[in-house]
């Protein structure tokens, strides 16, 4: 019980700073990918910033493991999302649900309904996942033989097609790494789309149910 309380205190204290650090990591990565004419000194600074932040994320993962009191293989299985965001730091901004929980512990009860929160989480997650995926794919596809993704605007358009599961096929990745990222984004798009549609449908059912309960019986 003491381990659980220490783990909870650590998570509450670090979730917001780590979320801000993840946004800084994403900004540094975006600068390296998009600012082609950036001086080498600034590029090196961005790279060092990303490395330092990744070490911070790895240290946080280690502390969480030690505070959990679990064996490492079991911790990896039971904290899958933590493991993924350490291996792929670009996905760390997707931990917005624990971030919201940490904020609510400080401010009190949630002020918006569960359905509104799910839709907001899914919307923000889609934007972050789309931006990170567009950056990663554009870096791999830029200059590749036979690439159809020529600008970052093309990458953003492709990310929107992929996450929305539309897939026009006008822009497709040609590199192995780009296709692997596309598979992850397609799976993420399906999950986020399902969360939004399911929550919205549930909200509509609740609204109609309340109206039916309020309607006076006939006769």
Tab-separated table of C-alpha atoms in Angstrom:
chain	number	residue	atom	x	y	z
A	1	UNK	CA	0.000	0.000	0.000
A	2	UNK	CA	2.908	2.292	0.767
A	3	UNK	CA	4.391	1.578	-2.677
A	4	UNK	CA	1.068	2.442	-4.308
A	5	UNK	CA	0.818	5.751	-2.447
A	6	UNK	CA	4.398	6.698	-3.338
A	7	UNK	CA	3.770	5.769	-6.961
A	8	UNK	CA	0.594	7.889	-7.013
A	9	UNK	CA	2.376	10.881	-5.461
A	10	UNK	CA	5.201	10.624	-7.991
A	11	UNK	CA	2.744	10.439	-10.883
A	12	UNK	CA	0.757	13.407	-9.615
A	13	UNK	CA	3.850	15.573	-9.217
A	14	UNK	CA	5.542	14.699	-12.502
A	15	UNK	CA	2.710	14.259	-15.026
A	16	UNK	CA	2.332	17.954	-15.926
A	17	UNK	CA	6.105	18.750	-16.149
A	18	UNK	CA	6.647	15.631	-18.256
A	19	UNK	CA	3.801	16.570	-20.571
A	20	UNK	CA	5.379	19.993	-21.104
A	21	UNK	CA	8.723	18.287	-21.685
A	22	UNK	CA	7.109	16.072	-24.316
A	23	UNK	CA	5.795	19.140	-26.148
A	24	UNK	CA	9.313	20.607	-26.068
A	25	UNK	CA	10.653	17.321	-27.463
A	26	UNK	CA	8.105	17.476	-30.282
A	27	UNK	CA	9.011	21.107	-31.021
A	28	UNK	CA	12.743	20.313	-31.164
A	29	UNK	CA	12.092	17.384	-33.480
A	30	UNK	CA	9.872	19.520	-35.716
A	31	UNK	CA	12.595	22.162	-35.939
A	32	UNK	CA	15.165	19.579	-37.048
A	33	UNK	CA	12.852	18.154	-39.688
A	34	UNK	CA	11.296	21.317	-41.107
A	35	UNK	CA	14.036	23.957	-40.767
A	36	UNK	CA	16.229	22.668	-43.568
A	37	UNK	CA	18.408	25.785	-43.693
A	38	UNK	CA	18.936	25.876	-39.928
A	39	UNK	CA	22.604	26.370	-38.951
A	40	UNK	CA	24.346	23.221	-37.798
A	41	UNK	CA	24.834	24.691	-34.321
A	42	UNK	CA	21.100	25.080	-33.793
A	43	UNK	CA	20.473	21.594	-35.190
A	44	UNK	CA	22.965	20.178	-32.729
A	45	UNK	CA	21.240	22.086	-29.927
A	46	UNK	CA	17.890	20.583	-30.925
A	47	UNK	CA	19.459	17.135	-30.991
A	48	UNK	CA	21.005	17.582	-27.549
A	49	UNK	CA	17.663	18.853	-26.228
A	50	UNK	CA	15.911	15.756	-27.542
A	51	UNK	CA	18.557	13.490	-26.025
A	52	UNK	CA	18.358	15.226	-22.632
A	53	UNK	CA	14.570	15.003	-22.598
A	54	UNK	CA	14.656	11.339	-23.577
A	55	UNK	CA	16.991	10.687	-20.633
A	56	UNK	CA	14.447	12.443	-18.406
A	57	UNK	CA	11.677	10.192	-19.752
A	58	UNK	CA	13.849	7.106	-19.213
A	59	UNK	CA	14.642	8.198	-15.649
A	60	UNK	CA	10.925	8.708	-14.951
A	61	UNK	CA	10.211	5.217	-16.298
A	62	UNK	CA	12.911	3.751	-14.032
A	63	UNK	CA	11.560	5.560	-10.965
A	64	UNK	CA	8.022	4.362	-11.711
A	65	UNK	CA	9.278	0.800	-12.009
A	66	UNK	CA	11.147	0.975	-8.706
A	67	UNK	CA	8.195	2.572	-6.894
A	68	UNK	CA	5.778	-0.030	-8.237
A	69	UNK	CA	7.631	-2.824	-6.433
A	70	UNK	CA	7.051	-5.136	-9.416
A	71	UNK	CA	9.481	-7.258	-11.376
A	72	UNK	CA	10.555	-5.555	-14.573
A	73	UNK	CA	8.833	-7.953	-17.054
A	74	UNK	CA	5.572	-7.658	-15.127
A	75	UNK	CA	5.884	-3.862	-14.986
A	76	UNK	CA	6.404	-3.735	-18.761
A	77	UNK	CA	3.262	-5.803	-19.329
A	78	UNK	CA	1.081	-3.853	-16.903
A	79	UNK	CA	2.384	-0.414	-17.950
A	80	UNK	CA	2.408	-0.891	-21.692
A	81	UNK	CA	1.726	2.758	-22.543
A	82	UNK	CA	4.626	3.937	-20.378
A	83	UNK	CA	6.926	1.541	-22.210
A	84	UNK	CA	5.747	2.669	-25.633
A	85	UNK	CA	6.237	6.381	-24.950
A	86	UNK	CA	9.768	5.745	-23.658
A	87	UNK	CA	10.679	3.844	-26.818
A	88	UNK	CA	8.823	6.356	-29.036
A	89	UNK	CA	8.976	9.758	-27.278
A	90	UNK	CA	6.992	11.428	-30.076
A	91	UNK	CA	3.921	9.607	-28.772
A	92	UNK	CA	4.289	10.887	-25.206
A	93	UNK	CA	1.847	13.836	-25.727
A	94	UNK	CA	-0.851	11.198	-26.164
A	95	UNK	CA	-0.781	10.660	-22.379
A	96	UNK	CA	-3.341	13.410	-21.968
A	97	UNK	CA	-5.755	11.248	-19.961
A	98	UNK	CA	-3.328	10.769	-17.017
A	99	UNK	CA	-2.493	14.457	-17.356
A	100	UNK	CA	-6.146	15.392	-16.929
A	101	UNK	CA	-6.453	13.073	-13.943
A	102	UNK	CA	-3.443	14.738	-12.317
A	103	UNK	CA	-5.005	18.173	-12.820
A	104	UNK	CA	-8.355	17.032	-11.427
A	105	UNK	CA	-6.706	15.740	-8.254
A	106	UNK	CA	-5.580	19.306	-7.630
A	107	UNK	CA	-8.745	21.120	-8.690
A	108	UNK	CA	-11.510	18.791	-7.520
A	109	UNK	CA	-14.273	17.057	-9.430
A	110	UNK	CA	-14.514	17.215	-13.254
A	111	UNK	CA	-16.649	20.067	-14.561
A	112	UNK	CA	-17.582	18.476	-17.884
A	113	UNK	CA	-19.347	15.220	-18.659
A	114	UNK	CA	-17.559	11.976	-19.373
A	115	UNK	CA	-18.658	11.976	-23.003
A	116	UNK	CA	-17.367	15.501	-23.596
A	117	UNK	CA	-14.046	14.556	-22.035
A	118	UNK	CA	-13.702	11.451	-24.220
A	119	UNK	CA	-14.405	13.465	-27.363
A	120	UNK	CA	-11.946	16.183	-26.295
A	121	UNK	CA	-9.251	13.601	-25.473
A	122	UNK	CA	-9.731	11.834	-28.792
A	123	UNK	CA	-9.692	15.103	-30.741
A	124	UNK	CA	-6.496	16.355	-29.132
A	125	UNK	CA	-4.878	12.923	-29.446
A	126	UNK	CA	-5.726	12.873	-33.149
A	127	UNK	CA	-4.083	16.261	-33.713
A	128	UNK	CA	-0.929	15.288	-31.814
A	129	UNK	CA	-0.681	11.859	-33.433
A	130	UNK	CA	-1.269	13.343	-36.883
A	131	UNK	CA	1.383	16.035	-36.447
A	132	UNK	CA	3.976	13.637	-35.035
A	133	UNK	CA	3.249	11.043	-37.709
A	134	UNK	CA	3.455	13.612	-40.488
A	135	UNK	CA	6.852	14.774	-39.211
A	136	UNK	CA	8.245	11.250	-38.906
A	137	UNK	CA	7.017	10.110	-42.320
A	138	UNK	CA	8.139	13.300	-44.046
A	139	UNK	CA	11.639	12.850	-42.632
A	140	UNK	CA	11.792	9.300	-44.030
A	141	UNK	CA	10.132	10.038	-47.365
A	142	UNK	CA	11.949	13.269	-48.209
A	143	UNK	CA	14.327	12.567	-51.063
A	144	UNK	CA	13.428	8.866	-51.324
A	145	UNK	CA	13.311	7.446	-54.901
A	146	UNK	CA	9.759	7.505	-56.264
A	147	UNK	CA	8.382	9.431	-53.280
A	148	UNK	CA	5.048	11.225	-53.788
A	149	UNK	CA	5.318	13.112	-50.491
A	150	UNK	CA	7.254	16.163	-51.647
A	151	UNK	CA	6.350	18.782	-49.029
A	152	UNK	CA	5.316	18.823	-45.385
A	153	UNK	CA	1.875	19.920	-46.560
A	154	UNK	CA	1.669	16.625	-48.461
A	155	UNK	CA	2.623	14.810	-45.256
A	156	UNK	CA	-0.109	16.566	-43.270
A	157	UNK	CA	-2.675	15.733	-45.985
A	158	UNK	CA	-1.539	12.100	-45.943
A	159	UNK	CA	-1.793	11.991	-42.136
A	160	UNK	CA	-5.363	13.327	-42.298
A	161	UNK	CA	-6.277	10.688	-44.889
A	162	UNK	CA	-4.727	7.926	-42.822
A	163	UNK	CA	-6.191	8.852	-39.437
A	164	UNK	CA	-9.653	9.346	-40.897
A	165	UNK	CA	-9.336	5.945	-42.653
A	166	UNK	CA	-10.274	7.591	-45.972
A	167	UNK	CA	-7.105	6.693	-47.859
A	168	UNK	CA	-7.467	8.373	-51.252
A	169	UNK	CA	-4.175	6.860	-52.378
A	170	UNK	CA	-2.893	10.035	-54.022
A	171	UNK	CA	0.039	10.157	-51.561
A	172	UNK	CA	1.532	6.958	-50.211
A	173	UNK	CA	4.783	6.218	-48.371
A	174	UNK	CA	7.363	4.264	-50.352
A	175	UNK	CA	9.938	3.581	-47.625
A	176	UNK	CA	9.731	0.669	-45.203
A	177	UNK	CA	9.825	2.977	-42.196
A	178	UNK	CA	7.123	5.198	-43.651
A	179	UNK	CA	4.827	2.228	-44.223
A	180	UNK	CA	5.420	0.976	-40.687
A	181	UNK	CA	4.409	4.384	-39.306
A	182	UNK	CA	1.358	4.303	-41.585
A	183	UNK	CA	0.241	0.995	-40.040
A	184	UNK	CA	0.507	2.451	-36.540
A	185	UNK	CA	-1.423	5.563	-37.552
A	186	UNK	CA	-4.179	3.524	-39.211
A	187	UNK	CA	-4.629	1.489	-36.040
A	188	UNK	CA	-4.610	4.659	-33.943
A	189	UNK	CA	-7.104	6.337	-36.260
A	190	UNK	CA	-9.523	3.426	-35.971
A	191	UNK	CA	-9.254	3.431	-32.168
A	192	UNK	CA	-9.760	7.200	-31.861
A	193	UNK	CA	-12.625	7.211	-34.365
A	194	UNK	CA	-14.304	4.400	-32.441
A	195	UNK	CA	-13.905	6.280	-29.162
A	196	UNK	CA	-15.495	9.435	-30.589
A	197	UNK	CA	-18.400	7.730	-32.357
A	198	UNK	CA	-19.087	5.419	-29.417
A	199	UNK	CA	-19.089	8.258	-26.891
A	200	UNK	CA	-21.242	10.465	-29.112
A	201	UNK	CA	-23.746	7.656	-29.689
A	202	UNK	CA	-23.925	6.974	-25.951
A	203	UNK	CA	-24.504	10.672	-25.272
A	204	UNK	CA	-27.357	10.773	-27.823
A	205	UNK	CA	-28.951	7.692	-26.272
A	206	UNK	CA	-28.842	9.342	-22.847
A	207	UNK	CA	-30.446	12.516	-24.233
A	208	UNK	CA	-33.265	10.571	-25.914
A	209	UNK	CA	-33.736	8.455	-22.785
A	210	UNK	CA	-34.168	11.578	-20.626
A	211	UNK	CA	-36.702	13.011	-23.076
A	212	UNK	CA	-38.659	9.756	-23.013
A	213	UNK	CA	-38.694	9.731	-19.211
A	214	UNK	CA	-39.951	13.313	-19.062
A	215	UNK	CA	-42.759	12.711	-21.588
A	216	UNK	CA	-46.108	12.172	-19.783
A	217	UNK	CA	-47.787	8.810	-20.420
A	218	UNK	CA	-50.587	8.799	-22.995
A	219	UNK	CA	-54.136	8.509	-21.712
